[in-house]
mmCIF file of C-alpha atoms in Angstrom:
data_model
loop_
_atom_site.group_PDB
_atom_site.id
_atom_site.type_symbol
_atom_site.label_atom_id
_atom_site.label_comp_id
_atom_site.label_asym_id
_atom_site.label_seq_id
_atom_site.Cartn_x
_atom_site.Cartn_y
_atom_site.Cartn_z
ATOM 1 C CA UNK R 161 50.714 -16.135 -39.656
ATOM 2 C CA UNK R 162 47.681 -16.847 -42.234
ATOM 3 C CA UNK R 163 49.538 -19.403 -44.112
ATOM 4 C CA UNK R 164 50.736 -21.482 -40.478
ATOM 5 C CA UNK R 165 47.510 -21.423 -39.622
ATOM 6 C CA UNK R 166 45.954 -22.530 -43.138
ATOM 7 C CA UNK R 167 48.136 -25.537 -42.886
ATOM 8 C CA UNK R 168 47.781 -26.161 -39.086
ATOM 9 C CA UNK R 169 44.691 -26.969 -39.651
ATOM 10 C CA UNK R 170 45.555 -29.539 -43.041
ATOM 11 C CA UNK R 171 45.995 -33.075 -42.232
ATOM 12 C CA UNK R 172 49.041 -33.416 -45.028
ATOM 13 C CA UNK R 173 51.075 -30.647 -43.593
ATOM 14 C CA UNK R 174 54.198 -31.984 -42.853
ATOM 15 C CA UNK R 175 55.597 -32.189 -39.036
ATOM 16 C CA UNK R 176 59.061 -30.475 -40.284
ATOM 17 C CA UNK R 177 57.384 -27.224 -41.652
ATOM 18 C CA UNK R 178 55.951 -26.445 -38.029
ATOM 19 C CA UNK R 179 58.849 -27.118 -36.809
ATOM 20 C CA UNK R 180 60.710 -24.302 -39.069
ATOM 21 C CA UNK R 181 57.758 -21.726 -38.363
ATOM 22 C CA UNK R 182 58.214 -19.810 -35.246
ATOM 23 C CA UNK R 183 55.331 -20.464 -32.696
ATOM 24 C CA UNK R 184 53.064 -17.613 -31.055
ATOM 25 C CA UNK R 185 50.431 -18.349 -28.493
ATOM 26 C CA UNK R 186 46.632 -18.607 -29.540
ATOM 27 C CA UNK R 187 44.151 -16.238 -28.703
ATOM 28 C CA UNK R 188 41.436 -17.473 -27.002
ATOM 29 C CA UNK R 189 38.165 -16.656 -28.125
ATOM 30 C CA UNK R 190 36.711 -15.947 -25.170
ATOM 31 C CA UNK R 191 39.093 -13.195 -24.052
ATOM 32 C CA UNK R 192 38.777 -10.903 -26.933
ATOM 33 C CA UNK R 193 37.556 -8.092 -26.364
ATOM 34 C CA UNK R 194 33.900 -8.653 -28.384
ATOM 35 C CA UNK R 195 33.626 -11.227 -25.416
ATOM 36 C CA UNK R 196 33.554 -10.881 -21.833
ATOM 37 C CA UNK R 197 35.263 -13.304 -19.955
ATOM 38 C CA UNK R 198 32.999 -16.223 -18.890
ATOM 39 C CA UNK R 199 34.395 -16.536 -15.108
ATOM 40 C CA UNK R 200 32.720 -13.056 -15.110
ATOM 41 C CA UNK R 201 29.413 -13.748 -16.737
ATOM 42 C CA UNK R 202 28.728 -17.141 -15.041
ATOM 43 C CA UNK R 203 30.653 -16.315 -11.577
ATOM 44 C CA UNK R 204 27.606 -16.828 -9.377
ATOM 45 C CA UNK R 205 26.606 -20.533 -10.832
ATOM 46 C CA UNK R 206 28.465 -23.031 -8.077
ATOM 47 C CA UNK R 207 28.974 -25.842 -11.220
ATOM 48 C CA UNK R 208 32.348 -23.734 -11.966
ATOM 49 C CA UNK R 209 35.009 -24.542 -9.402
ATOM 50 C CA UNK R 210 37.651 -22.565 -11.707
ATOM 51 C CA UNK R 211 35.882 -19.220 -11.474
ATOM 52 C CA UNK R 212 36.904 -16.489 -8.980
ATOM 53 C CA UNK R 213 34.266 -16.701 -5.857
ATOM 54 C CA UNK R 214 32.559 -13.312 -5.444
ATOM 55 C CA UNK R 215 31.116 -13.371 -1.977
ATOM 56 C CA UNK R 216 29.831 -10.108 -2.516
ATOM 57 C CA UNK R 217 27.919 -10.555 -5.677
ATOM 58 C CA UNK R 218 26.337 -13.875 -4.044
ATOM 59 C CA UNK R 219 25.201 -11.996 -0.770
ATOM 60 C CA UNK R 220 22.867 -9.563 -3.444
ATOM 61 C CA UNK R 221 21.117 -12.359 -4.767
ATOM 62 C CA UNK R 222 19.811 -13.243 -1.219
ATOM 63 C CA UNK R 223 15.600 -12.721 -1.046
ATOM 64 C CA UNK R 224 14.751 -11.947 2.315
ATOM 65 C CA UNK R 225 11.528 -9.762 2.045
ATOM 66 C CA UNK R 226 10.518 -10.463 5.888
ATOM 67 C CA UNK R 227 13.709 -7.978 6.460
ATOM 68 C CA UNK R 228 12.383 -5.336 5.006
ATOM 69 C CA UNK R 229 9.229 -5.441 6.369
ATOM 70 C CA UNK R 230 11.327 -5.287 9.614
ATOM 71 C CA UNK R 231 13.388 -2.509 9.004
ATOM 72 C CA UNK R 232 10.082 -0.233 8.696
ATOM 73 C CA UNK R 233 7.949 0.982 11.490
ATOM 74 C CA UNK R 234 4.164 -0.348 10.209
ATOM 75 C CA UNK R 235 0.900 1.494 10.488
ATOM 76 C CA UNK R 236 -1.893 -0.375 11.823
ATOM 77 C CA UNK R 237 -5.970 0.538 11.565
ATOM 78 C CA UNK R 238 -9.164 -1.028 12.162
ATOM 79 C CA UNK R 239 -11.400 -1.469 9.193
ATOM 80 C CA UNK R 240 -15.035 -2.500 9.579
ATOM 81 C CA UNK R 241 -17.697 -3.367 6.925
ATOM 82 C CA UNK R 242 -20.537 -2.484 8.400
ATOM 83 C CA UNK R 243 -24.129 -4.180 8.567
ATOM 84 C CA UNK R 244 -25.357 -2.914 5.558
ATOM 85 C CA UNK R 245 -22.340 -3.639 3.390
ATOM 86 C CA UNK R 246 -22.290 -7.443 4.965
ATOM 87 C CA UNK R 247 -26.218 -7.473 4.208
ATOM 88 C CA UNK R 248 -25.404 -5.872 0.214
ATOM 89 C CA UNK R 249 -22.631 -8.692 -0.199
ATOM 90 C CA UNK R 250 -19.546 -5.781 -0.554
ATOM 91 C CA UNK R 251 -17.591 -7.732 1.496
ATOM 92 C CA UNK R 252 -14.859 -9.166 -1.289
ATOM 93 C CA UNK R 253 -15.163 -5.720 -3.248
ATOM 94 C CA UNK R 254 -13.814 -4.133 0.126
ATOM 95 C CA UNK R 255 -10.954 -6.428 0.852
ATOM 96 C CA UNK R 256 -9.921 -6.287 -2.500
ATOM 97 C CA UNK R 257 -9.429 -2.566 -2.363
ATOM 98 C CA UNK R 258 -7.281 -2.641 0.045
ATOM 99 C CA UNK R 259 -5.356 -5.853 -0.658
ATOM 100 C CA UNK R 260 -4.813 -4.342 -4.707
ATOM 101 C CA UNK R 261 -3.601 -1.295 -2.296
ATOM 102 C CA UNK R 262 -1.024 -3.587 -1.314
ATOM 103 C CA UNK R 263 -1.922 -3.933 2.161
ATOM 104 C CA UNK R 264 -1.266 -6.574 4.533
ATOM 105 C CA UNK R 265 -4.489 -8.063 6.475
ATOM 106 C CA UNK R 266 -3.617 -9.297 10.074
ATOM 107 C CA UNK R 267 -6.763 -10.246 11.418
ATOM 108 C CA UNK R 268 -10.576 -11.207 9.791
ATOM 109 C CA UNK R 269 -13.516 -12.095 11.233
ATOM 110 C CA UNK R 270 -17.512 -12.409 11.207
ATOM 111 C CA UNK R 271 -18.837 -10.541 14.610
ATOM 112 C CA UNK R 272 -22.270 -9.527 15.720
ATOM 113 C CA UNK R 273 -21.328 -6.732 17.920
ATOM 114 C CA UNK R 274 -22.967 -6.162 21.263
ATOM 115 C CA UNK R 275 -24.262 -3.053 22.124
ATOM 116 C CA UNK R 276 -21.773 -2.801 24.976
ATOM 117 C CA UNK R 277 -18.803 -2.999 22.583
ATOM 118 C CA UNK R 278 -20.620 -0.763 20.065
ATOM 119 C CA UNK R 279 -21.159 2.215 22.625
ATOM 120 C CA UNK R 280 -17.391 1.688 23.663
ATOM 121 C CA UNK R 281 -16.133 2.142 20.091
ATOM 122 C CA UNK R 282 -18.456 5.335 19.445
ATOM 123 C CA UNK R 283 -18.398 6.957 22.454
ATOM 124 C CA UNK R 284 -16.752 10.119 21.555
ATOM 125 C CA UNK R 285 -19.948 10.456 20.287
ATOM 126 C CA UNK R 286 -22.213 9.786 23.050
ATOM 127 C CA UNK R 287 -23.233 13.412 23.143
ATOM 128 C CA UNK R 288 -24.760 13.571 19.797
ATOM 129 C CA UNK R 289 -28.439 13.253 19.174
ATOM 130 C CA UNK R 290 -28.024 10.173 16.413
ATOM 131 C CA UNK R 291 -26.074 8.081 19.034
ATOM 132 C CA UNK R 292 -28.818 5.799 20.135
ATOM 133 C CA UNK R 293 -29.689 5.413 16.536
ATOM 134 C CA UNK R 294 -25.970 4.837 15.849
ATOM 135 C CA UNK R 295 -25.661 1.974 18.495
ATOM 136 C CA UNK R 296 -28.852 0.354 16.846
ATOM 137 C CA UNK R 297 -27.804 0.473 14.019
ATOM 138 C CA UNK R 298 -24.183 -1.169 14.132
ATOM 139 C CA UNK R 299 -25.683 -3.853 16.194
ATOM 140 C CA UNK R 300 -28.643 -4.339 13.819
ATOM 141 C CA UNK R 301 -26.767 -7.464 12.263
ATOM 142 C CA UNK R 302 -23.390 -9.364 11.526
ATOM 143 C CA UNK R 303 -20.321 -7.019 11.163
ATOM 144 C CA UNK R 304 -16.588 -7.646 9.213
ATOM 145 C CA UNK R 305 -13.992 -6.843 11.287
ATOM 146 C CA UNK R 306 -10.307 -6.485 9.961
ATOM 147 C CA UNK R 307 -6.892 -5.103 11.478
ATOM 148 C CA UNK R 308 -4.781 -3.871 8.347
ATOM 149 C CA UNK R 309 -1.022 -3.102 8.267
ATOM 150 C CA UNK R 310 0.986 -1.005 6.186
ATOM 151 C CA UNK R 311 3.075 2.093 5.551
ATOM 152 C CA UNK R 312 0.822 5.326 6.351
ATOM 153 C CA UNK R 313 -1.975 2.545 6.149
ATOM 154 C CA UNK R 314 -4.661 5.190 8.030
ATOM 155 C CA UNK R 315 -4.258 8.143 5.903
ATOM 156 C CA UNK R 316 -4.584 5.964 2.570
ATOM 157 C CA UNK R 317 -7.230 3.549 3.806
ATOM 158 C CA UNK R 318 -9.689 6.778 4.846
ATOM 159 C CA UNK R 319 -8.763 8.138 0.827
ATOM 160 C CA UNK R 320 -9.547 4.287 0.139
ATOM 161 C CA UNK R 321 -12.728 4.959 1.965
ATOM 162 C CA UNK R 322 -13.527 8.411 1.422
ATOM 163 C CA UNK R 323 -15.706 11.525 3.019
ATOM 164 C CA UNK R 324 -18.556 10.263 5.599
ATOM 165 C CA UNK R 325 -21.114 11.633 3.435
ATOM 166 C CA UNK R 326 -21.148 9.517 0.805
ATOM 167 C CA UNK R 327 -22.619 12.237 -1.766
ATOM 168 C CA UNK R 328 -19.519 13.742 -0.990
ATOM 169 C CA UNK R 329 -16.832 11.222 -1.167
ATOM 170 C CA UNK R 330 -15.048 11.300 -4.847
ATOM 171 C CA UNK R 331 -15.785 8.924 -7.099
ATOM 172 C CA UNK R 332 -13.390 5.648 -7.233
ATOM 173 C CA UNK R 333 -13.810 5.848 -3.060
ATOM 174 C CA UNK R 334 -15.587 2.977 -1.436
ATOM 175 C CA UNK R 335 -18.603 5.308 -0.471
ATOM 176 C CA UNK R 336 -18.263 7.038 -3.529
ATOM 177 C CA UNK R 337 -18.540 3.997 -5.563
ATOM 178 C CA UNK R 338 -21.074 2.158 -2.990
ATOM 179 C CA UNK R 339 -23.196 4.559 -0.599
ATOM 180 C CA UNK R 340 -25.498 7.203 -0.561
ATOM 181 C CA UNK R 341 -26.284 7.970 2.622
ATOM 182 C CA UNK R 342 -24.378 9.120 5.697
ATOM 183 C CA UNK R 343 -26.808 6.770 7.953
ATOM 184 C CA UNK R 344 -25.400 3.652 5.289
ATOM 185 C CA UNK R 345 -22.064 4.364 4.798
ATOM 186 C CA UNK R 346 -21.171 0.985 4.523
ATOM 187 C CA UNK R 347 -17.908 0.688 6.662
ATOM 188 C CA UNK R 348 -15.599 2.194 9.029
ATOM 189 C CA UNK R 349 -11.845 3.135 9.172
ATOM 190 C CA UNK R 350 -9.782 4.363 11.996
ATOM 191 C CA UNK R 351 -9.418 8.078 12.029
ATOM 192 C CA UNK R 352 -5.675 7.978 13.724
ATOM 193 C CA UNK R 353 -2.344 5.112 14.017
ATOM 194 C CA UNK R 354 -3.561 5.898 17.973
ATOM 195 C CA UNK R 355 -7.095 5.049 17.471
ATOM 196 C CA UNK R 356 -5.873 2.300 15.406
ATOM 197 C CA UNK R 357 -3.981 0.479 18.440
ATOM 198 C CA UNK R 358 -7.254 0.668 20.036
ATOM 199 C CA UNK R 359 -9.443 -0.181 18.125
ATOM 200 C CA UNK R 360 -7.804 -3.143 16.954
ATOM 201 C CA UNK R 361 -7.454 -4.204 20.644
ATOM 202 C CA UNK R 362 -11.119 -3.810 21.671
ATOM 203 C CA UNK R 363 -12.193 -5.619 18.588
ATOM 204 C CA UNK R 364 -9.563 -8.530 18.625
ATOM 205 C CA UNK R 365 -8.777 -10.619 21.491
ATOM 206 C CA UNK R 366 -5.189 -12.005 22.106
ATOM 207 C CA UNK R 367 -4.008 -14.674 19.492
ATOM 208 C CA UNK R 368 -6.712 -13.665 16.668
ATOM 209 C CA UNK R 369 -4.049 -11.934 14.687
ATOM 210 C CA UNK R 370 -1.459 -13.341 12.382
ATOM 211 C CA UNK R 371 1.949 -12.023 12.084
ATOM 212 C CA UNK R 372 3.025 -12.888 8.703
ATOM 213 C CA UNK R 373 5.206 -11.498 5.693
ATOM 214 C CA UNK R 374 3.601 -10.943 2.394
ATOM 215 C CA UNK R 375 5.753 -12.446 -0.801
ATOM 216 C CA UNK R 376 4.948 -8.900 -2.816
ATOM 217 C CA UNK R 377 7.262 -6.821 0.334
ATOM 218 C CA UNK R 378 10.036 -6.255 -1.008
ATOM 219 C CA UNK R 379 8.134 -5.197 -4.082
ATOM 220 C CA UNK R 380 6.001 -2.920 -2.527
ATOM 221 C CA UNK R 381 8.778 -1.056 0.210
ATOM 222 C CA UNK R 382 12.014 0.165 -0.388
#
């Protein structure tokens, strides 16, 4: 087999010897077994009409990270930065926290709150002594109000957050990191996904959210 192959390959071998030597197929090179077949490694490129179509193997390649998002019952929760964080310019360090959290922000906006609104969205704590004081002091100047989506967004945005005391919250925490005192805690974060619906809704009027789908979903959900 060496020697009809030595001469196969020799431009003075004579027509008559191949003739006497008994034939056998090639092997192709791609089908041994150091190599896979190439139908197999390339199937999915369309250039190749000879390879076998795998429907299946095409239909995993498909990116569609808005169907995730859609498969999962979101969280939603009202964040506000308060007027002391808007006065200290923490406004980017706060989004950032909970965008690197890999939360989705729905709805953004510069408000000056009226005390009407402000007595609305505290008053489960009308009864306390600090209320007035409260009320003057959320309407005191401009607040940053955000709605925030996510999977168990309002349990990990108040760990984002941290205790109300600020000498109390754990370092790395927003009011850890940012406050010292209860009366400046810097911002505010829904304590429930109920309260969250609400909140959102008394903040927010109709068409001042955006429904969109993050590129990083399907990175971030299973």
């Amino acid at each position: 087999m060496d020697a009809v192959s030595l001469f196969r390959g020799s431009p003075c071998a004579s027509s008559s010897f191949f003739r006497s030597a008994p034939e056998k197929p090639t092997t192709s090179l791609s089908y041994t077994p150091a190599f896979q077949p190439r139908s197999n490694l390339f199937s999915y490129l369309s250039s190749r009409p000879h390879a076998p179509k795998q429907k299946s193997l095409t239909k995993r390649r498909i990116f569609l990270p808005h169907l995730v998002a859609s498969m999962q019952k979101m969280e939603e929760t009202y964040i506000m930065i308060k007027p002391d964080g808007v006065q200290r310019g923490l406004v980017g360090e706060i989004i950032s926290r909970f965008e690197k959290k890999g939360f989705k922000l729905t709805g953004l906006k510069l408000f000056e709150c009226p005390q009407e609104l402000a007595e609305e969205h505290y008053k489960d704590l009308n009864s306390k002594p600090f209320f007035p004081k409260l009320i003057r002091y959320i309407t005191s100047g401009p607040v940053v109000c955000m709605a925030w989506e996510g999977d168990g967004v309002v349990a990990s945005a108040r760990k984002l957050i941290g205790a109300t005391n600020p000498l109390q919250a754990e370092p790395g925490t927003i009011r850890g990191d940012l406050a010292v005192q209860t009366g400046r805690n810097v911002v505010h974060g829904s304590d429930s996904p109920e309260n969250g619906k609400r909140e959102i809704a008394l903040w927010f009027k109709e068409g001042e959210l955006c429904e969109w789908t993050p590129a990083q979903a399907a990175w971030l959900l299973e």
